[in-house]
Coordinates of C-alpha atoms and ligand atoms in Angstrom, one line a residue:
M1 CA 2.8 26.8 6.4
G2 CA -0.3 28.4 7.1
K3 CA -3.7 25.7 6.2
S4 CA -4.7 27.8 3.4
S5 CA -1.4 27.6 1.8
K6 CA -1.1 24.6 2.1
D7 CA -4.6 23.6 0.8
K8 CA -2.3 25.9 -2.3
R9 CA 0.1 23.8 -2.4
D10 CA -0.5 19.5 -1.8
A11 CA -4.1 19.4 -3.6
Y12 CA -4.5 15.4 -1.6
Y13 CA -4.4 16.6 1.8
R14 CA -7.0 20.0 0.6
L15 CA -9.3 17.0 -1.3
A16 CA -8.7 14.6 1.9
K17 CA -9.9 16.9 4.2
E18 CA -13.0 18.3 1.5
Q19 CA -14.0 14.4 1.2
G20 CA -13.1 13.6 4.5
W21 CA -10.5 11.4 4.8
R22 CA -8.0 11.3 7.5
A23 CA -5.0 11.8 6.1
R24 CA -4.0 12.4 2.5
S25 CA -2.5 8.2 2.7
A26 CA -6.3 7.0 1.9
F27 CA -5.4 8.4 -2.3
K28 CA -2.9 6.2 -2.0
L29 CA -4.9 3.3 -0.7
L30 CA -7.2 4.0 -3.1
Q31 CA -4.4 4.6 -6.6
L32 CA -3.2 1.3 -5.6
D33 CA -6.4 -0.4 -5.2
E34 CA -7.3 1.3 -9.2
E35 CA -4.2 -0.7 -10.4
F36 CA -4.4 -3.8 -8.4
D37 CA -8.1 -4.1 -8.3
L38 CA -6.3 -5.3 -3.8
F39 CA -9.9 -6.1 -1.9
A40 CA -11.1 -8.1 -4.9
N41 CA -12.6 -11.0 -2.4
V42 CA -11.2 -10.5 0.9
T43 CA -12.7 -9.6 4.1
R44 CA -10.1 -10.6 6.2
V45 CA -7.5 -7.7 5.9
V46 CA -4.6 -6.3 8.9
D47 CA -3.5 -2.2 9.1
L48 CA -0.1 -2.0 10.1
C49 CA 1.0 1.0 11.4
A50 CA -3.1 3.0 10.3
A51 CA -2.9 6.0 12.5
P52 CA -4.4 8.7 12.5
G53 CA -6.8 5.6 10.5
S54 CA -7.6 7.0 6.7
W55 CA -6.5 4.0 5.3
S56 CA -9.0 1.9 7.7
Q57 CA -11.4 4.8 6.4
V58 CA -10.8 3.2 3.4
L59 CA -10.9 -0.8 4.2
S60 CA -14.3 0.1 6.0
R61 CA -16.1 2.4 2.9
V62 CA -15.3 0.3 0.5
L63 CA -14.9 -3.5 2.5
I64 CA -18.2 -2.6 4.9
K65 CA -20.0 -0.4 3.3
G66 CA -19.6 -0.9 -0.4
E67 CA -18.7 2.1 -1.5
K68 CA -17.7 2.6 -4.5
F69 CA -14.1 5.1 -5.7
G70 CA -12.3 6.0 -8.6
R71 CA -12.4 3.2 -11.2
A72 CA -16.0 1.8 -9.5
A73 CA -17.6 5.0 -9.3
W74 CA -17.3 6.0 -12.6
Q75 CA -18.0 2.6 -14.3
D76 CA -21.4 3.4 -12.1
R77 CA -21.6 6.9 -12.9
D78 CA -21.7 5.9 -16.3
A79 CA -24.5 2.8 -16.4
K80 CA -25.9 5.8 -15.2
F81 CA -25.3 7.8 -18.4
R82 CA -26.0 5.4 -20.7
Q83 CA -29.4 3.8 -18.8
Q84 CA -30.5 7.8 -20.0
M85 CA -29.1 7.5 -22.7
L86 CA -31.7 4.7 -24.1
G87 CA -34.1 7.1 -21.6
L88 CA -34.1 9.7 -24.3
F89 CA -33.0 7.8 -28.0
G90 CA -34.2 3.7 -27.0
P91 CA -31.1 2.0 -28.3
Q92 CA -29.8 4.2 -31.5
A93 CA -28.7 5.9 -28.0
P94 CA -24.9 7.1 -28.6
A95 CA -22.4 5.6 -26.2
G96 CA -22.1 8.7 -24.9
R97 CA -18.2 9.7 -23.7
L98 CA -18.6 8.2 -20.6
E99 CA -18.5 5.2 -21.9
P100 CA -15.1 4.0 -20.0
L101 CA -12.7 4.4 -22.6
E102 CA -10.0 4.8 -19.8
L103 CA -10.3 1.6 -18.3
K104 CA -7.7 -0.2 -18.0
K105 CA -10.1 -3.4 -17.6
P106 CA -12.9 -4.1 -15.5
T107 CA -14.0 -4.3 -11.9
V108 CA -14.6 -6.3 -10.0
E109 CA -17.5 -6.4 -7.8
L110 CA -17.1 -6.3 -4.8
N111 CA -20.1 -8.0 -1.9
P112 CA -20.0 -5.2 0.9
S113 CA -20.4 -8.5 3.4
Q114 CA -21.5 -8.6 7.2
D115 CA -18.5 -11.0 7.8
V116 CA -15.4 -8.4 6.9
K117 CA -13.5 -8.2 9.7
I118 CA -10.2 -5.3 10.2
V119 CA -8.0 -5.2 12.4
A120 CA -5.9 -2.0 12.4
I121 CA -2.9 -1.7 14.8
D122 CA -0.3 1.0 15.3
L123 CA 1.5 2.5 18.2
Q124 CA -0.1 5.4 18.0
P125 CA -4.0 5.1 19.6
I126 CA -6.5 5.4 16.3
S127 CA -10.1 6.9 16.9
P128 CA -12.6 5.1 16.9
L129 CA -14.2 3.9 13.4
P130 CA -17.3 1.3 12.2
G131 CA -16.7 -1.8 12.1
I132 CA -12.6 -1.9 12.3
V133 CA -10.8 -3.3 16.1
T134 CA -8.4 -0.8 16.3
L135 CA -5.1 -2.3 18.5
R136 CA -2.8 -0.3 19.9
A137 CA 0.3 -2.3 19.6
D138 CA 4.3 -2.9 18.5
I139 CA 4.7 -4.4 14.8
T140 CA 7.9 -5.0 15.5
H141 CA 7.1 -7.0 19.0
P142 CA 5.8 -11.4 18.6
A143 CA 3.2 -10.5 21.2
T144 CA 1.4 -8.7 18.5
V145 CA 0.5 -11.8 16.2
P146 CA -1.5 -13.9 18.7
L147 CA -3.0 -10.3 19.5
L148 CA -4.5 -9.5 16.4
L149 CA -5.7 -13.6 15.5
K150 CA -7.2 -12.9 18.8
A151 CA -8.7 -9.9 17.6
L152 CA -9.9 -11.2 14.0
D153 CA -11.8 -14.3 15.3
P154 CA -13.4 -14.6 19.3
E155 CA -13.1 -18.2 19.3
Y156 CA -8.3 -18.3 19.1
D157 CA -8.8 -19.4 22.4
S158 CA -11.0 -22.5 22.9
K159 CA -9.4 -23.6 19.0
S160 CA -7.4 -26.7 18.9
K161 CA -2.9 -25.5 18.3
S162 CA -3.7 -27.6 14.2
Q163 CA -6.7 -24.5 14.1
Q164 CA -5.1 -21.6 15.3
A165 CA -1.5 -22.2 13.0
A166 CA -4.2 -22.1 9.9
H167 CA -4.2 -18.5 8.8
P168 CA -6.9 -16.4 8.2
V169 CA -6.1 -12.9 6.2
D170 CA -6.9 -12.3 2.5
L171 CA -4.7 -9.0 3.3
V172 CA -2.2 -7.4 4.7
L173 CA -0.9 -3.8 4.7
S174 CA 1.5 -1.7 6.3
D175 CA 1.9 2.2 5.8
G176 CA 4.6 2.3 8.8
A177 CA 7.0 5.1 9.2
P178 CA 8.7 6.0 11.6
D179 CA 10.0 9.8 12.1
V180 CA 12.4 10.5 9.7
T181 CA 14.9 12.7 10.7
G182 CA 16.5 13.6 7.4
L183 CA 19.7 11.5 7.7
H184 CA 19.4 10.1 4.4
D185 CA 21.0 6.2 4.7
L186 CA 19.4 5.6 8.7
D187 CA 15.9 7.0 7.7
I188 CA 16.1 4.4 5.1
Y189 CA 17.6 1.2 7.6
V190 CA 14.7 2.4 9.7
Q191 CA 11.9 1.7 7.2
S192 CA 12.8 -1.4 6.1
Q193 CA 13.6 -2.5 9.2
L194 CA 10.1 -1.2 10.1
L195 CA 9.2 -3.7 6.1
F196 CA 10.5 -5.9 8.1
A197 CA 8.5 -6.5 10.4
A198 CA 5.1 -6.1 9.1
L199 CA 6.9 -8.5 6.6
N200 CA 7.0 -11.1 9.3
L201 CA 3.8 -10.8 10.3
A202 CA 2.5 -11.1 6.9
L203 CA 3.8 -14.4 6.6
C204 CA 2.5 -15.4 10.7
V205 CA -1.1 -14.1 9.0
L206 CA -0.9 -14.6 5.3
K207 CA -3.1 -16.9 4.0
P208 CA -2.0 -19.2 0.3
G209 CA -2.9 -16.5 -2.0
G210 CA -3.4 -13.6 0.2
K211 CA -1.4 -10.1 -0.8
F212 CA 0.7 -7.8 1.2
V213 CA 0.8 -4.6 0.4
A214 CA 4.1 -1.7 1.4
K215 CA 5.2 1.6 1.6
I216 CA 9.1 1.2 1.3
F217 CA 12.1 4.0 0.7
R218 CA 13.3 3.4 -2.4
G219 CA 17.6 2.4 -1.1
K220 CA 20.7 1.7 -3.1
N221 CA 20.3 -2.6 -2.4
V222 CA 16.5 -2.7 -3.0
D223 CA 16.3 -5.0 -5.3
I224 CA 17.7 -7.1 -3.1
L225 CA 14.3 -6.8 -1.6
Y226 CA 12.7 -7.4 -4.7
A227 CA 14.3 -10.5 -4.9
Q228 CA 13.7 -11.7 -1.3
L229 CA 9.7 -10.9 -1.4
K230 CA 9.7 -13.3 -4.7
L231 CA 10.1 -15.6 -2.2
F232 CA 6.8 -15.7 -1.0
F233 CA 5.1 -14.1 -3.5
E234 CA 4.3 -15.1 -6.9
K235 CA 3.7 -11.3 -8.6
V236 CA 6.1 -8.2 -6.7
H237 CA 5.6 -5.1 -8.4
V238 CA 6.8 -1.2 -7.2
A239 CA 3.7 0.6 -7.5
K240 CA 3.8 4.7 -7.3
P241 CA 0.0 6.8 -6.5
R242 CA -0.1 10.2 -7.9
S243 CA -0.2 11.7 -4.8
S244 CA 2.6 9.6 -3.7
R245 CA 5.4 13.3 -4.4
A246 CA 7.5 11.7 -7.1
S247 CA 9.8 14.3 -5.2
S248 CA 9.8 11.5 -2.3
V249 CA 11.5 7.9 -2.3
E250 CA 8.4 6.3 -0.8
A251 CA 7.1 3.8 -3.1
F252 CA 4.8 1.1 -2.1
I253 CA 5.7 -2.6 -2.9
V254 CA 2.2 -4.7 -3.5
C255 CA 2.8 -8.5 -3.9
L256 CA 0.1 -11.4 -4.5
N257 CA -0.4 -14.6 -4.5
F258 CA 1.7 -15.3 -1.2
Q259 CA 3.4 -18.4 -2.4
P260 CA 5.7 -19.9 0.8
P261 CA 7.9 -21.9 0.3
K262 CA 7.7 -26.3 1.0
G263 CA 8.2 -26.3 4.5
F264 CA 8.9 -22.4 4.7
S265 CA 7.1 -21.4 8.7
A266 CA 6.9 -18.0 10.1
S267 CA 8.2 -17.6 12.9
L268 CA 8.7 -13.5 14.6
E269 CA 10.9 -15.8 16.8
E270 CA 13.3 -17.0 14.9
P271 CA 12.1 -13.5 11.6
L272 CA 13.6 -12.6 8.4
G273 CA 15.5 -10.1 7.8
V274 CA 17.7 -10.9 10.9
G275 CA 20.6 -13.0 10.7
F276 CA 21.3 -14.8 7.3
R277 CA 17.6 -17.5 7.1
L278 CA 17.1 -15.1 3.8
S279 CA 19.7 -14.1 2.1
N280 CA 20.7 -18.2 3.4
M281 CA 16.6 -18.4 1.1
S282 CA 17.6 -16.0 -1.8
E283 CA 20.3 -18.0 -2.8
K284 CA 19.0 -22.0 -3.3
N285 CA 16.2 -19.7 -4.8
S286 CA 17.7 -17.5 -7.3
K287 CA 16.8 -20.2 -10.2
N288 CA 13.6 -19.0 -10.0
L289 CA 14.9 -15.3 -10.8
P290 CA 14.8 -14.7 -14.5
R291 CA 18.0 -14.3 -16.3
G292 CA 19.3 -12.5 -19.1
G293 CA 19.0 -12.9 -22.1
D294 CA 15.2 -14.8 -21.0
T295 CA 12.3 -13.2 -23.5
I296 CA 9.8 -12.6 -21.4
L297 CA 5.7 -10.8 -22.7
Q298 CA 3.2 -8.6 -21.4
N299 CA -0.2 -9.9 -21.4
P300 CA -1.9 -8.2 -23.7
E301 CA -5.6 -7.6 -22.1
T302 CA -4.3 -7.3 -18.3
G303 CA -1.2 -5.1 -19.5
A304 CA 1.2 -6.8 -16.7
W305 CA 4.4 -8.4 -17.2
D306 CA 5.9 -12.3 -16.7
S307 CA 8.5 -10.7 -15.2
T308 CA 11.0 -6.8 -15.4
P309 CA 11.3 -4.8 -18.1
I310 CA 14.7 -3.8 -18.8
S311 CA 14.7 -2.7 -22.6
I312 CA 11.7 -3.2 -24.5
Q313 CA 10.6 -3.2 -27.7
T314 CA 7.6 -2.0 -29.5
A315 CA 4.6 -3.8 -29.9
D316 CA 3.9 -6.0 -33.1
E317 CA -0.2 -5.7 -34.6
H318 CA -0.7 -8.3 -32.1
G319 CA -0.3 -5.8 -29.1
I320 CA 2.0 -8.3 -27.5
T321 CA 5.2 -6.6 -26.9
E322 CA 8.3 -8.6 -26.7
V323 CA 11.2 -7.7 -23.9
Q324 CA 15.1 -8.6 -23.3
L325 CA 16.4 -8.8 -19.9
E326 CA 19.8 -7.4 -18.7
D327 CA 21.0 -9.6 -16.5
N328 CA 19.8 -8.0 -13.4
R329 CA 21.8 -9.8 -10.5
S330 CA 25.7 -9.2 -9.6
E331 CA 28.2 -11.2 -10.5
N332 CA 28.5 -12.2 -7.4
Q333 CA 25.4 -15.2 -6.2
N334 CA 25.5 -13.9 -2.9
D335 CA 24.4 -11.2 -3.6
I336 CA 20.9 -11.1 -5.7
R337 CA 19.1 -8.5 -6.7
W338 CA 15.8 -8.2 -9.1
I339 CA 14.6 -5.5 -10.3
A340 CA 10.8 -5.5 -9.9
P341 CA 8.5 -4.0 -12.7
F342 CA 8.3 -0.2 -11.8
I343 CA 4.3 1.3 -12.0
A344 CA 2.3 4.3 -11.4
C345 CA -0.6 4.1 -10.9
G346 CA -3.8 6.6 -10.2
D347 CA -5.5 8.6 -13.2
L348 CA -2.7 10.7 -15.2
S349 CA -6.2 14.0 -15.2
A350 CA -5.9 13.4 -10.8
F351 CA -4.3 15.6 -9.4
D352 CA -0.1 16.0 -9.4
S353 CA 1.0 15.4 -6.1
D354 CA 4.4 18.1 -6.5
A355 CA 1.9 20.8 -8.1
S356 CA 0.5 23.9 -5.9
Y357 CA -3.4 24.5 -7.7
R358 CA -4.8 28.1 -7.7
L359 CA -7.3 27.9 -5.6
P360 CA -10.7 29.8 -6.0
P361 CA -12.2 33.3 -4.0
D362 CA -14.5 31.4 -2.7
H363 CA -11.7 29.2 -0.5
V364 CA -13.0 27.8 2.8
S365 CA -9.8 26.1 4.9
L366 CA -10.4 23.3 6.6
D367 CA -9.4 22.4 9.7
P368 CA -7.4 18.5 9.3
V369 CA -10.5 14.9 10.3
Q370 CA -9.0 14.2 13.1
P371 CA -5.8 15.6 13.9
P372 CA -3.6 13.6 15.7
T373 CA -3.9 11.3 19.4
A374 CA -0.8 11.5 20.9
P375 CA 2.2 13.5 18.6
P376 CA 5.8 12.4 19.3
Y377 CA 5.6 16.2 19.8
K378 CA 2.5 17.1 22.5
R379 CA 5.5 16.3 24.8
A380 CA 8.0 19.4 23.6
I381 CA 4.5 21.1 23.4
E382 CA 3.7 20.6 27.0
M383 CA 7.6 20.9 28.4
R384 CA 7.9 24.3 26.2
K385 CA 4.2 25.1 28.3
T386 CA 5.9 24.3 31.6
F387 CA 9.7 26.0 31.0
G388 CA 8.8 28.8 28.5
G389 CA 10.4 29.3 25.2
A390 CA 13.3 29.4 25.4
Y391 CA 13.3 25.4 26.7
G392 CA 13.5 24.7 23.2
K393 CA 16.9 26.2 22.7
T394 CA 18.6 25.3 26.7
G395 CA 17.5 21.5 25.1
R396 CA 17.2 19.5 27.9
Q397 CA 16.7 20.7 31.9
Ligands
SAM401 N1 -1.5 4.8 6.6 C1 -2.2 5.7 8.3 C2 -2.9 6.4 7.0 O1 -3.1 6.4 5.4 O2 -3.6 6.8 8.5 C3 -0.9 6.1 7.6 C4 0.6 5.3 8.6 S1 1.7 6.8 9.5 C5 1.7 7.4 7.4 C6 3.1 6.0 10.0 C7 2.1 5.9 10.9 O3 4.0 4.4 11.3 C8 2.6 6.3 12.2 O4 0.9 6.2 12.9 C9 3.6 5.6 13.2 O5 2.9 5.7 14.7 C10 3.4 3.8 13.0 N2 4.4 3.7 13.3 C11 6.2 3.4 12.9 N3 6.0 2.2 13.7 C12 5.6 2.0 14.8 C13 5.8 -0.4 14.8 N4 6.9 -0.9 15.2 N5 4.5 -0.7 15.8 C14 3.3 0.0 15.1 N6 3.2 1.2 14.4 C15 3.9 1.6 13.9

């Protein structure tokens, strides 16, 4: 597909180049933040599987430079518009159509701070970004955790064991994806292994109250994963930003308020996702999950659900929607399932990532902001150059 044709078919690919993002994924993080205020009260962030670095760019621009995007930018624009109106018409000034009617909740004011520390990790090299420490490491390897803690705190080595054990991180992000094979079940399995690696790492570094956001591929048994995450976080949502194609199984789990169970200690020597530690914990804690017949309420102010909306009745005159839960756990108590609330995020008027948009006649297709530094196909290209076009056909030589 040519660059121009891709610009037309993928509005976010085009916008990313126009707005200086290294990848279209930047919009996914911005849209997730719009819904969940991910960056509020956050100074220590780890961006896992970060190359080429568009999520880190978002972190750098929002947390270090204090730039505003999405809802926050709208609010600023509305406030300026209101000031102009007041200047022109005095207190009788019309509120104006830019008033933030569509805002779901007030945006938390961010204080750009010099104290922000962001560490980005990937197997691939990441080109430097202002204020970001980049590490080339494998998130599945136990040696990565101390590396990461040292990167966050240069005095880590001189600290006592108990000081080292303190978890410093407010937010762990993971946009990890393996090279997709096209074999659906295999891709989902490999992705889930990457997710468990990210979760294990997050459990080793997250502060109580911290947040964890990770890419998932929604497969058959994803509800077991939600139930497992619910052991560690007060709130677990599954979110689909508008910039993530509806046709893709990709979604993001957004886990808020990290509350490790009593007595739990994270260990990469005994990681979750391997063996039965996690399923034993799920079984023990299944009492905490909502059961069929439970009634849960939607908070009319925040729109948040106390638990899983399965069948929704219409809102009463106070705007309170009552929900009846179907029994969402299987007969087999060893097979704990829980369905996390699903939230589509991103402004409804935002571009549809599955639609094609007409380009203006004078459209100039831009080059990507950051071509991959060491893509896996680089060696294949080199070999093709060395051995000629036949290499692709004959395979190994
Ligand atoms: N969030 C990134 C951005 O905004 O630019 C895009 C991430 S890309 C979809 C997925 C990344 O996962 C790839 O760069 C890949 O190298 C990385 N990855 C896959 N397995 C990994 C592992 N075991 N350790 C570290 N990174 C890994």
